[in-house]
Amino acid sequence: MAESRSLLGFAPVPKLNLSHLPEVYVLPVHLSLDNVHALEDRLADAGATVTYDILSARLILGALTTTKRAKFELHSRGLRLHDLGTGITLIRNPVMNGARILPVPIDGKEGPGRKRRKLTLVDGDEHNSTVLDGVLHTIESEPVGEDDVATNSMSQLSVSHASTNAIDLSSDNLELDELEPISSSEFPKNLVKVVRMGWFTDSMKAGTPQRFESYILYEGKVPVRSESLQTTGSLYHARGDAVRSVSQESSQNIDNNSGDLFYANVVEDYAEGERPEVSNGKRTPTPSSLRRDVHVRRFRYPPQQVRPRANDPTVRPVHLLRETTSEHDEGVSGTLPEIPQWVKENKIYACERSTPLYTPNDEFVSQLEKIKLERILKGDEIGVRAYSTSIASIRAYPYELTSSKEIVSLPGCDHKIAHLFYEWKTTGHIQAVDDVQADPALRALRIFYNIWGVGAKTAREFYFDKKRKELDDIIEFEWSSLTRVQQIGLKFYEEFELKIPRSEVEYIASIVTYHAKKVVDDGIECVVVGGYRRGRSENGDVDIIVSHREESATDHVINLIVTALETARWITHSLSIITANSDRGQQPVSYKFNAEKRGTGFDTLDKALVVWQDPVWPSMAEDLAINPKAKNPNVHRRVDIIISPWRTVGCAVAGWTSGTTFQRDLRRYAKHRKGWKFDSSGIRERGTGRWVDVECWTDIKTRAKTWQEAEKRVFEGLGLEYREPWERNTG
């Protein structure tokens, strides 16, 4: 929603330090995915530890206005707390009209309540206040029911108003006690707070963390179990050298010459309950009433879990990480490898670290990739981003993982990933992955999703709306409703699934180069990018960038190249030909924030997406002599030909070479560190839309001599260390 952009439109205040806070979770309610990402990045820049797991968070930030909605959102995500009776009450005065609704903290505890803010005149009118059952209520506006108040949601009220105008904290009419620093006493063990977005926006503007009293929507405690169980330690990061832990009293120093980093054993208490029965290494199935749709970053419960009592709806099932005797014997718990520098510095962007093609943890990563694909198929964008971030971080880790402690120390990895690793390490498999592989619905979705031109949304429509189960169903019942691209994708489905060896990639590139030079001149340069340039032995398609130092040589040249290749019978089908860059005179498109299309992830360069087939085969002459209409047995391949003017060739090569998460983080890094918009067609300032010439093309004397030099200038202009292509295999 457009209004929410005002939340994140101000520049971060450097002195804001949130490193003392426990793990923070951002509720993705009433916020676009871009704003969720931006808010998480702002929190991380301020030193906060951001988690994707709501069950491990103790501070939850949401664009909400009522306690009722806050409780609903927590319950819908599997987090049920013992209510402390603290929140925000919204009551309206039957006498007064048009006045603002002011949230007031409610103290549900026995004994002396916390010091309340003294509210005086607002807009020249004195609030009518009353005390009911020891609770202060501020009464304003016309009479409405509780349900009406609860439904005054963000669809009717902008985030900026709900965050900052619901209570005028900046008004001189508010007499406030002098703010005291937030201390660890604000978050006693197992206490969870849900606070309004206004707390963070006000803290950013003030440059210092504000106290929570006037922002709390809901407060509760995690249900307590009589027997304390210990989880594996967690490493909590702050910006720079500052580090912290939820539990200071049970810390264990690690001597690794890495400064003040330490691991802490965190003790979590849960409600008393039975242990699940375990037989032959298999867990007792979780009751169906407790299973939840995994659409929003949820996991099925691995073996070691505490099963809740059937008559206690407030208890959530959990499983705890354990340290075994063998782990101590092998030195796993006490002796860990030297922590990489990017871990020490909490580098959250994949473009800031090296990610090789093959890593010591590929087997575990392959399990996470299957869960990530499930999130893609279910349309869970936030879950996809969370798993992509975790996978990229694990792939960059240079050592074989031996302990869950190492997992939670990595940027972008939280307790959910640690639990999955523990289950995989101790049982040899992950139940969530087994469930995904065995699910007939997900099996069908995977098949449909692999049709070229069919996305996850269309795949779900085929299965759930139109009840199609197999490819034959699509051919028989849906063929006429398919686009031309989808029909071609279905026709060559099995051939497109076959991988392309490097030798064939190089041969295809040589043919494209030959015909491109033939229609232009010898100044044409072709670069094979994608997985080939990152070092993969086999690839799903072939990506080739074509450029020329003379700008006029690349104007509408894509049509000439495609025509030449079609005439020579190398291209059998043209899926899509895009000439947007040439149509605007090959000038870098200005960036307009309000007109930005989200979710495309595509640049504006000229390109042709084609189906390729070698027109010659060994027995061609004999076969045609027998049958002039003999079928060509060569496999059809997917080939993308991209045209880049020399002025932005470095951006094109960097973008099309890098892995998906590396590309994503290049865009995020440029946005949050530079205020720029990066894609493969160039870099623009977000504020003015002006093209940023990081490749020094404007002055003919300083232009890059080679595309390799141009690519390195892109990294230099962004303030990043250059990463070789084989260091960008984030997946």
XYZ file of C-alpha atoms in Angstrom:
731
model
C 0.000 0.000 0.000
C 1.305 3.351 -1.040
C 0.788 5.102 2.282
C 3.154 2.772 4.086
C 6.099 4.116 2.130
C 6.103 7.119 4.422
C 7.228 4.752 7.150
C 10.511 4.081 5.442
C 11.048 7.283 3.526
C 13.413 8.983 5.956
C 17.154 8.483 6.122
C 18.402 6.342 9.003
C 19.860 8.167 12.002
C 23.422 6.834 12.469
C 23.422 7.058 16.267
C 20.336 4.843 16.747
C 21.493 1.662 18.463
C 19.112 -1.267 18.944
C 21.759 -3.882 19.682
C 20.460 -4.341 23.238
C 17.074 -5.618 22.075
C 16.118 -9.284 21.861
C 15.218 -10.864 18.525
C 12.778 -8.753 16.498
C 10.117 -10.064 14.108
C 8.308 -7.855 11.575
C 4.660 -8.777 11.049
C 4.052 -8.701 7.275
C 0.536 -7.324 7.729
C -0.596 -4.216 5.821
C 2.928 -3.908 4.375
C 4.128 -4.671 0.871
C 6.930 -7.202 0.534
C 9.350 -4.414 -0.428
C 8.459 -2.485 2.723
C 8.900 -5.585 4.896
C 12.370 -6.046 3.380
C 13.225 -2.373 3.821
C 12.055 -2.334 7.436
C 14.082 -5.457 8.266
C 17.146 -3.875 6.681
C 16.671 -0.659 8.681
C 16.404 -2.663 11.894
C 19.551 -4.612 11.039
C 21.409 -1.387 10.220
C 20.484 -0.112 13.681
C 22.010 -3.238 15.249
C 18.808 -5.191 15.924
C 18.751 -8.956 15.522
C 15.990 -9.645 13.000
C 14.444 -13.120 12.889
C 12.142 -14.733 10.348
C 10.783 -17.033 13.068
C 8.006 -15.459 15.118
C 8.286 -18.250 17.705
C 11.821 -17.157 18.610
C 11.040 -13.421 18.703
C 10.414 -11.436 21.878
C 9.753 -8.091 20.229
C 7.198 -8.070 17.421
C 6.768 -4.963 15.301
C 3.479 -4.533 13.450
C 1.466 -2.014 11.457
C -1.563 -2.720 13.647
C -3.916 -0.565 15.704
C -5.738 -2.899 18.109
C -4.895 -5.505 20.704
C -7.538 -7.808 19.290
C -5.876 -7.835 15.870
C -2.423 -8.295 17.402
C -3.580 -11.402 19.291
C -5.233 -12.745 16.154
C -2.056 -12.354 14.081
C 0.029 -14.110 16.759
C -2.443 -16.975 17.087
C -2.683 -17.415 13.317
C 1.107 -17.913 13.253
C 1.120 -20.499 16.042
C 2.234 -18.198 18.870
C -0.079 -18.393 21.885
C 0.855 -16.503 25.020
C -0.413 -16.175 28.578
C -2.188 -12.831 28.474
C -0.790 -10.242 30.878
C -3.722 -7.913 30.282
C -1.502 -5.203 28.858
C -2.391 -3.507 25.628
C -4.089 -0.492 24.106
C -7.751 0.306 24.618
C -9.636 2.367 22.080
C -12.889 3.810 23.509
C -14.977 6.604 22.063
C -16.894 9.321 23.913
C -20.618 9.540 23.097
C -20.435 13.293 23.682
C -17.313 14.350 21.772
C -17.138 14.131 17.972
C -14.164 14.327 15.668
C -11.484 13.989 18.339
C -8.562 11.630 17.845
C -8.417 8.122 19.288
C -5.574 7.916 21.778
C -4.091 4.576 22.880
C -3.357 4.346 26.602
C -1.291 1.620 28.293
C -3.259 -0.736 30.512
C -1.556 -2.234 33.526
C -3.052 -5.623 34.283
C -0.541 -6.535 36.983
C -1.185 -6.510 40.694
C 0.486 -3.925 42.853
C 1.814 -0.560 41.720
C 1.416 -0.055 37.984
C 4.123 1.396 35.814
C 4.403 5.193 35.694
C 1.915 6.504 33.160
C 2.305 9.438 30.839
C 0.251 12.447 31.826
C -2.059 13.419 28.998
C -3.246 17.025 28.929
C -4.856 19.184 26.273
C -4.948 18.065 22.629
C -6.319 20.464 19.999
C -7.426 22.704 22.853
C -9.809 20.161 24.412
C -9.256 18.326 27.642
C -9.587 14.556 27.495
C -12.376 12.971 29.451
C -10.754 10.254 31.507
C -12.134 7.722 33.914
C -10.831 4.828 35.942
C -12.592 1.492 35.565
C -11.325 -1.501 37.542
C -8.037 0.248 38.180
C -7.457 0.941 34.480
C -7.135 4.400 32.992
C -9.239 4.910 29.866
C -9.094 7.899 27.580
C -12.554 8.499 26.159
C -13.113 10.282 22.878
C -15.196 10.433 19.691
C -18.613 9.034 18.786
C -19.994 5.756 20.216
C -19.153 2.588 18.344
C -18.895 -1.071 19.258
C -15.684 -2.954 19.945
C -15.908 -4.729 16.618
C -16.123 -1.401 14.826
C -12.962 -0.256 16.550
C -11.168 -3.468 15.650
C -12.144 -3.160 12.020
C -10.691 0.333 11.734
C -7.756 -1.406 10.113
C -4.904 -0.257 7.967
C -7.082 -0.602 4.864
C -8.905 2.502 6.109
C -6.053 4.230 7.937
C -2.632 4.796 6.483
C 0.341 3.244 8.232
C 1.848 6.641 8.828
C -1.314 7.839 10.598
C -1.704 4.662 12.571
C 1.933 4.784 13.556
C 2.411 8.390 14.495
C -0.909 10.166 14.673
C -2.828 7.704 16.815
C -1.103 9.378 19.740
C 0.682 12.649 19.239
C 3.992 11.868 20.919
C 5.720 14.864 19.422
C 3.145 17.324 20.762
C 4.216 19.850 23.341
C 0.914 19.194 25.108
C 2.200 15.815 26.315
C 3.996 16.058 29.635
C 6.428 13.149 29.617
C 8.909 11.936 32.141
C 12.475 12.166 30.942
C 13.159 9.125 28.805
C 15.387 6.500 30.331
C 17.452 4.042 28.302
C 15.733 0.754 27.521
C 17.354 -1.943 29.594
C 17.207 -5.718 29.650
C 14.632 -5.447 32.428
C 12.156 -4.383 29.749
C 12.262 -7.985 28.525
C 12.259 -10.476 31.386
C 12.588 -14.111 30.424
C 9.812 -15.457 28.147
C 8.069 -12.080 27.835
C 6.883 -11.131 24.328
C 5.808 -7.614 23.355
C 3.857 -6.549 20.272
C 4.448 -2.858 19.553
C 3.130 -0.432 16.981
C 5.230 0.634 14.027
C 5.290 4.139 15.477
C 7.840 3.025 18.053
C 10.455 2.397 15.369
C 9.637 5.470 13.288
C 9.789 7.700 16.375
C 13.022 6.065 17.510
C 14.563 6.632 14.083
C 13.534 10.271 14.065
C 14.756 10.846 17.628
C 17.964 8.898 17.100
C 17.444 7.019 20.356
C 15.201 4.072 21.305
C 11.895 5.256 22.739
C 10.331 3.568 25.718
C 7.617 1.066 24.881
C 4.754 2.067 27.203
C 2.810 4.183 24.740
C 3.354 1.785 21.842
C 2.507 -1.633 23.298
C -0.448 -3.348 21.662
C -0.190 -6.687 23.402
C 2.047 -8.323 25.993
C 2.239 -11.933 27.080
C 4.476 -14.680 28.386
C 5.446 -17.898 26.679
C 3.727 -20.735 28.624
C 6.106 -22.056 31.289
C 7.041 -25.699 31.637
C 8.041 -26.969 35.040
C 11.143 -28.672 33.732
C 13.786 -26.431 32.259
C 15.344 -27.746 29.088
C 18.429 -26.331 27.477
C 18.782 -25.486 23.819
C 22.008 -25.163 21.967
C 23.697 -21.850 22.209
C 22.942 -18.969 19.936
C 25.279 -16.308 18.717
C 23.603 -12.934 18.599
C 25.040 -10.214 16.439
C 25.107 -6.469 16.702
C 26.657 -3.961 14.340
C 30.413 -3.570 14.574
C 32.083 -5.291 17.490
C 29.127 -5.141 19.872
C 27.608 -8.515 20.664
C 24.905 -9.584 22.995
C 22.946 -12.538 24.329
C 19.433 -13.119 25.596
C 20.870 -14.884 28.596
C 23.984 -13.272 30.009
C 24.239 -15.551 32.990
C 24.981 -18.685 30.992
C 27.587 -17.534 28.515
C 30.553 -19.432 27.235
C 33.522 -17.561 25.839
C 35.086 -18.795 22.637
C 38.794 -18.209 22.155
C 39.015 -17.662 18.413
C 40.887 -14.354 18.168
C 37.669 -12.786 16.911
C 37.116 -10.071 19.478
C 34.258 -10.136 21.925
C 32.131 -12.770 20.196
C 30.689 -15.383 22.482
C 28.179 -18.174 22.480
C 25.436 -18.277 25.074
C 23.359 -21.183 26.210
C 19.782 -20.049 26.173
C 17.343 -21.704 28.556
C 13.733 -21.749 27.367
C 10.914 -22.930 29.626
C 7.647 -24.195 28.249
C 4.406 -25.480 29.713
C 4.404 -28.820 31.363
C 3.462 -31.560 28.899
C 4.127 -35.111 27.872
C 7.006 -36.190 25.715
C 5.942 -37.769 22.417
C 6.304 -41.502 22.191
C 9.194 -42.479 19.969
C 9.324 -45.868 18.318
C 12.094 -46.988 15.979
C 13.268 -43.437 15.587
C 9.873 -42.199 14.384
C 7.921 -39.518 16.157
C 4.298 -39.697 17.152
C 2.382 -37.793 14.450
C 1.323 -34.302 15.420
C -2.459 -34.095 15.859
C -4.102 -32.700 12.748
C -5.673 -29.933 14.788
C -2.216 -28.595 15.565
C -0.859 -28.764 12.016
C -0.945 -25.469 10.245
C -0.695 -24.445 6.638
C 2.964 -23.861 5.835
C 2.097 -20.898 3.616
C 3.737 -18.447 6.009
C 7.185 -19.706 7.075
C 5.971 -22.610 9.175
C 7.631 -25.928 9.716
C 6.319 -29.329 10.620
C 7.557 -30.517 13.954
C 10.724 -32.652 13.924
C 11.229 -35.637 16.231
C 12.343 -34.113 19.545
C 9.302 -32.069 20.459
C 7.159 -31.437 23.491
C 3.578 -32.431 22.723
C 0.989 -30.098 24.267
C -1.793 -31.376 26.409
C -4.969 -31.785 24.411
C -6.967 -29.649 26.829
C -4.507 -26.755 26.907
C -4.983 -24.551 23.813
C -2.378 -22.046 24.954
C 0.562 -24.422 24.661
C 2.366 -24.618 21.338
C 4.313 -27.747 20.394
C 8.066 -27.206 20.372
C 11.216 -29.204 20.016
C 14.498 -28.310 21.596
C 18.033 -28.598 20.351
C 20.203 -30.767 22.544
C 23.890 -31.224 23.073
C 24.824 -34.891 23.223
C 27.731 -36.516 25.003
C 29.215 -37.489 21.668
C 29.183 -33.865 20.575
C 31.236 -32.940 23.623
C 33.541 -35.927 23.100
C 34.167 -34.833 19.508
C 34.726 -31.252 20.545
C 31.739 -30.019 18.542
C 30.274 -27.868 21.282
C 33.471 -26.318 22.535
C 35.811 -26.212 19.548
C 34.554 -24.527 16.407
C 36.465 -23.361 13.326
C 37.793 -19.850 13.027
C 34.787 -17.625 12.399
C 34.954 -16.046 8.910
C 35.326 -12.284 8.846
C 31.941 -11.765 7.160
C 30.294 -13.627 10.048
C 32.134 -11.518 12.620
C 31.021 -8.358 10.826
C 27.488 -9.704 10.297
C 27.508 -9.138 6.539
C 23.843 -9.522 5.671
C 24.128 -9.050 1.898
C 25.246 -11.993 -0.246
C 27.136 -9.601 -2.536
C 29.518 -8.826 0.362
C 30.956 -12.334 0.606
C 32.330 -15.150 -1.525
C 30.000 -18.058 -2.389
C 31.734 -20.886 -4.306
C 30.047 -23.366 -6.631
C 30.677 -26.374 -4.395
C 30.565 -26.126 -0.593
C 31.043 -28.547 2.319
C 27.316 -28.302 3.131
C 25.722 -29.010 -0.239
C 23.733 -31.991 1.058
C 21.998 -29.948 3.740
C 21.489 -27.056 1.313
C 19.761 -29.417 -1.120
C 17.227 -30.198 1.628
C 16.570 -26.505 2.203
C 16.183 -25.972 -1.555
C 13.286 -28.435 -1.560
C 11.511 -26.529 1.197
C 12.211 -23.272 -0.625
C 10.613 -24.684 -3.801
C 7.564 -25.626 -1.764
C 7.310 -22.001 -0.573
C 7.565 -20.836 -4.190
C 4.794 -23.179 -5.274
C 2.558 -21.994 -2.444
C 3.149 -18.328 -3.204
C 4.846 -17.587 0.131
C 7.118 -14.734 -0.981
C 8.395 -14.002 2.514
C 9.224 -17.670 3.096
C 11.054 -17.813 -0.245
C 13.120 -14.802 0.698
C 13.905 -16.222 4.140
C 15.090 -19.561 2.750
C 17.026 -17.863 -0.070
C 18.863 -15.752 2.506
C 19.636 -18.753 4.734
C 20.793 -20.906 1.825
C 23.108 -18.172 0.520
C 24.638 -17.725 3.977
C 25.212 -21.463 4.483
C 26.684 -21.821 0.996
C 29.174 -19.055 1.817
C 30.288 -20.769 5.039
C 33.677 -22.399 4.235
C 33.545 -25.236 6.779
C 31.420 -28.329 7.171
C 28.703 -27.580 9.695
C 28.896 -29.765 12.774
C 26.764 -27.903 15.294
C 23.545 -25.941 15.426
C 25.568 -23.232 17.147
C 27.307 -22.540 13.858
C 23.968 -22.257 12.060
C 22.512 -19.564 14.312
C 25.757 -17.592 14.142
C 25.347 -17.059 10.402
C 23.604 -13.893 9.161
C 20.131 -14.755 7.899
C 19.927 -18.089 9.744
C 17.719 -18.465 12.796
C 16.521 -21.218 15.114
C 14.228 -22.687 12.462
C 17.203 -23.513 10.250
C 19.118 -24.753 13.291
C 16.259 -27.122 14.160
C 16.189 -28.455 10.596
C 19.947 -29.000 10.675
C 19.727 -30.786 14.010
C 17.007 -33.090 12.684
C 18.919 -33.796 9.483
C 22.178 -34.409 11.352
C 20.667 -36.752 13.927
C 18.157 -38.659 11.761
C 19.565 -38.387 8.255
C 16.438 -36.750 6.876
C 14.020 -33.870 7.459
C 10.377 -34.699 8.027
C 9.240 -31.454 6.375
C 11.126 -32.433 3.209
C 9.676 -35.942 3.297
C 6.210 -34.436 3.571
C 6.870 -32.139 0.623
C 8.132 -34.987 -1.552
C 5.175 -37.213 -0.664
C 2.484 -34.568 -1.131
C 0.582 -35.331 -4.387
C -0.539 -31.709 -4.713
C 3.045 -30.416 -4.557
C 4.140 -33.096 -7.010
C 1.601 -31.849 -9.548
C 2.503 -28.217 -8.867
C 6.184 -28.980 -9.514
C 5.338 -30.534 -12.880
C 3.181 -27.591 -13.953
C 5.697 -25.043 -12.655
C 8.403 -26.550 -14.890
C 6.412 -25.734 -18.036
C 8.181 -22.793 -19.665
C 5.891 -19.759 -19.352
C 3.921 -21.151 -16.399
C 4.524 -19.555 -13.003
C 3.563 -20.717 -9.528
C 0.244 -18.852 -9.612
C -0.849 -20.450 -12.907
C 0.294 -23.851 -11.648
C -1.962 -23.456 -8.586
C -4.865 -22.450 -10.829
C -4.385 -25.589 -12.924
C -4.406 -27.853 -9.869
C -6.783 -26.260 -7.379
C -9.211 -24.349 -9.595
C -9.332 -26.520 -12.702
C -8.541 -29.838 -10.973
C -5.778 -30.828 -13.411
C -3.382 -33.486 -12.116
C -1.079 -34.401 -15.004
C 0.463 -32.847 -18.124
C -1.974 -34.840 -20.248
C -4.837 -33.030 -18.508
C -3.361 -29.688 -19.571
C -2.950 -30.863 -23.165
C -6.448 -32.316 -23.382
C -8.484 -29.707 -21.522
C -6.438 -26.483 -21.344
C -4.518 -26.314 -24.631
C -6.723 -23.662 -26.215
C -6.464 -21.429 -23.132
C -2.651 -21.519 -23.033
C -0.517 -18.682 -24.373
C 1.739 -19.408 -27.333
C 4.789 -19.447 -25.050
C 3.111 -21.946 -22.714
C 2.149 -24.168 -25.646
C 5.771 -24.215 -26.830
C 6.938 -24.895 -23.265
C 4.553 -27.827 -23.024
C 5.490 -29.146 -26.481
C 9.199 -29.295 -25.598
C 8.705 -30.022 -21.882
C 10.976 -33.081 -21.663
C 13.679 -31.560 -23.886
C 13.815 -28.328 -21.871
C 14.338 -30.429 -18.743
C 17.616 -31.823 -20.143
C 20.803 -30.034 -19.059
C 23.216 -28.423 -21.544
C 26.925 -29.355 -21.226
C 29.543 -26.589 -21.328
C 30.865 -27.682 -24.714
C 27.437 -27.226 -26.283
C 27.015 -23.835 -24.579
C 30.295 -22.691 -26.119
C 29.238 -23.982 -29.553
C 25.911 -22.125 -29.405
C 27.726 -18.936 -28.364
C 30.125 -19.228 -31.297
C 27.195 -19.480 -33.737
C 25.500 -16.413 -32.223
C 28.782 -14.459 -32.381
C 29.355 -15.426 -36.006
C 25.921 -14.252 -37.165
C 25.998 -11.105 -34.994
C 29.299 -10.042 -36.563
C 27.902 -10.896 -39.977
C 24.949 -8.495 -39.629
C 26.959 -5.727 -37.880
C 30.766 -5.902 -37.961
C 33.741 -7.457 -36.188
C 33.384 -4.998 -33.301
C 30.613 -7.162 -31.843
C 31.531 -8.879 -28.558
C 29.577 -11.773 -27.042
C 29.786 -12.877 -23.404
C 28.288 -16.118 -22.103
C 26.891 -15.360 -18.657
C 24.587 -17.178 -16.226
C 25.569 -20.476 -14.644
C 28.152 -21.148 -17.355
C 30.257 -18.165 -16.307
C 29.886 -19.145 -12.636
C 31.509 -22.491 -13.456
C 28.582 -24.913 -13.752
C 29.317 -28.045 -15.772
C 25.711 -28.182 -17.007
C 23.111 -25.475 -17.491
C 19.367 -25.253 -17.959
C 19.635 -22.607 -20.696
C 22.176 -20.402 -22.438
C 22.445 -16.661 -21.674
C 24.524 -14.548 -24.073
C 25.146 -10.782 -23.836
C 25.942 -9.013 -27.111
C 27.547 -5.546 -27.077
C 29.491 -3.084 -29.231
C 31.558 -0.023 -28.372
C 29.629 2.064 -30.900
C 26.190 2.804 -29.480
C 24.515 2.950 -32.886
C 25.629 -0.634 -33.599
C 23.348 -2.064 -30.882
C 20.255 -0.048 -31.842
C 17.503 -2.584 -32.837
C 20.225 -5.104 -33.702
C 18.328 -7.868 -31.876
C 15.873 -8.171 -34.779
C 18.699 -8.521 -37.281
C 20.447 -11.235 -35.246
C 17.267 -13.255 -34.724
C 16.352 -13.048 -38.411
C 19.810 -14.260 -39.422
C 19.668 -17.217 -37.037
C 16.137 -18.124 -38.141
C 17.213 -18.043 -41.779
C 20.083 -20.396 -40.956
C 17.531 -22.630 -39.143
C 19.226 -22.393 -35.721
C 16.173 -20.753 -34.147
C 12.961 -22.765 -34.478
C 10.674 -20.580 -32.318
C 10.894 -17.045 -30.950
C 9.226 -16.989 -27.561
C 9.631 -13.263 -26.972
C 11.472 -10.350 -28.598
C 11.809 -7.155 -26.522
C 13.106 -3.865 -27.979
C 12.237 -1.481 -25.114
C 15.788 -0.145 -24.852
C 16.090 0.675 -28.560
C 12.601 2.154 -28.614
C 13.709 4.840 -26.146
C 16.936 5.596 -27.995
C 19.044 3.299 -25.743
C 19.014 5.960 -23.032
C 19.014 4.639 -19.438
C 15.419 4.767 -18.245
C 14.860 7.198 -15.379
C 13.698 5.665 -12.127
C 10.255 6.680 -10.901
C 9.442 5.242 -7.505
C 5.662 5.433 -7.788
C 5.671 3.788 -11.185
C 7.968 0.940 -10.226
C 6.629 -2.513 -10.989
C 7.327 -4.914 -8.182
C 8.097 -8.560 -8.557
C 9.244 -8.603 -12.201
C 12.987 -8.765 -11.482
C 13.583 -8.025 -15.207
C 15.726 -5.296 -16.752
C 14.740 -3.153 -19.742
C 17.451 -4.277 -22.170
C 16.635 -5.525 -25.662
C 16.473 -9.309 -25.652
C 15.215 -12.357 -27.521
C 14.066 -15.517 -25.757
C 14.217 -18.278 -28.350
C 14.106 -22.036 -28.905
C 17.341 -23.326 -30.420
C 18.079 -26.517 -32.363
C 21.183 -27.576 -34.248
C 19.943 -27.961 -37.860
C 22.543 -30.606 -38.730
C 22.751 -34.189 -37.447
C 25.172 -37.036 -38.375
C 22.783 -39.105 -40.525
C 21.049 -36.093 -42.034
C 21.858 -36.856 -45.678
C 20.763 -40.499 -45.471
C 17.586 -39.694 -43.527
C 16.499 -36.966 -45.962
C 17.195 -39.227 -48.951
C 14.769 -41.767 -47.541
C 12.254 -39.218 -46.257
C 12.492 -35.532 -47.296
C 10.405 -34.686 -44.208
C 12.628 -36.599 -41.798
C 12.502 -35.182 -38.283
C 15.575 -33.511 -36.810
C 16.540 -35.628 -33.743
C 18.629 -32.899 -32.055
C 17.419 -31.614 -28.690
C 15.683 -28.230 -28.505
C 17.396 -25.751 -26.164
C 16.404 -22.518 -24.465
C 18.627 -19.559 -25.438
C 18.423 -15.916 -24.265
C 20.216 -13.262 -26.352
C 20.585 -9.926 -24.529
C 21.742 -6.685 -26.165
C 23.561 -4.147 -23.969
C 24.928 -0.762 -25.045
C 28.566 -0.302 -24.013
C 27.642 2.463 -21.546
C 25.997 -0.103 -19.212
C 27.671 -3.346 -20.292
C 29.257 -3.761 -16.839
C 25.836 -3.731 -15.132
C 24.483 -6.182 -17.702
C 27.342 -8.648 -17.237
C 27.272 -8.340 -13.422
C 23.511 -8.839 -13.225
C 23.143 -11.692 -15.694
C 26.203 -13.538 -14.346
C 25.334 -13.565 -10.645
C 23.173 -16.088 -8.805
C 19.589 -15.101 -8.005
C 20.181 -14.154 -4.359
C 23.417 -12.363 -5.247
C 21.467 -10.279 -7.802
C 18.721 -9.586 -5.274
C 21.201 -8.423 -2.671
C 23.005 -6.224 -5.193
C 19.690 -4.416 -5.635
C 19.051 -4.264 -1.881
C 22.590 -3.091 -1.142
C 22.376 -0.351 -3.780
C 19.024 0.747 -2.395
C 19.864 0.881 1.299
C 23.533 1.815 1.211
C 23.564 4.176 -1.778
C 19.974 5.223 -2.372
C 20.247 3.837 -5.932
C 18.233 1.442 -8.044
C 20.360 -1.234 -9.669
C 19.431 -3.645 -12.424
C 21.167 -5.063 -15.479
C 20.232 -2.041 -17.592
C 22.018 0.473 -15.340
C 21.984 2.367 -12.028
C 19.708 5.315 -11.232
C 19.253 7.579 -8.235
C 16.006 6.830 -6.440
C 15.391 10.421 -5.476
C 15.912 12.122 -8.831
C 15.800 9.233 -11.299
C 19.147 10.385 -12.710
C 21.417 7.812 -14.351
C 24.559 7.096 -12.296
C 27.567 6.542 -14.553
C 29.604 4.186 -12.362
C 31.319 2.780 -15.477
C 32.773 6.206 -16.432
C 31.299 6.068 -19.934
C 30.440 9.772 -20.309
C 34.052 10.851 -20.883
C 35.376 9.018 -23.931
C 38.888 9.101 -22.441
C 37.831 7.142 -19.352
C 35.583 4.522 -20.966
C 36.289 0.914 -20.074
C 38.504 -0.850 -22.581
C 36.903 -4.257 -21.938
C 33.627 -5.537 -20.530
C 35.615 -7.151 -17.700
C 36.914 -3.726 -16.682
C 33.387 -2.287 -16.895
C 32.030 -4.988 -14.597
C 34.718 -4.314 -11.996
C 33.859 -0.613 -12.072
C 30.268 -1.480 -11.135
C 31.431 -3.201 -7.942
C 33.831 -0.351 -7.220
C 31.104 2.248 -7.751
C 28.819 0.427 -5.337
C 31.591 0.289 -2.733
C 31.852 -3.501 -2.924
C 34.831 -5.793 -3.226
C 34.855 -7.374 -6.687
C 33.707 -10.983 -6.676
C 34.804 -13.343 -9.414
C 31.934 -15.085 -11.244
C 32.608 -18.379 -9.449
C 32.197 -16.552 -6.119
C 28.547 -15.657 -6.840
C 26.896 -19.091 -6.624
C 24.260 -18.170 -4.070
C 21.470 -20.131 -5.752
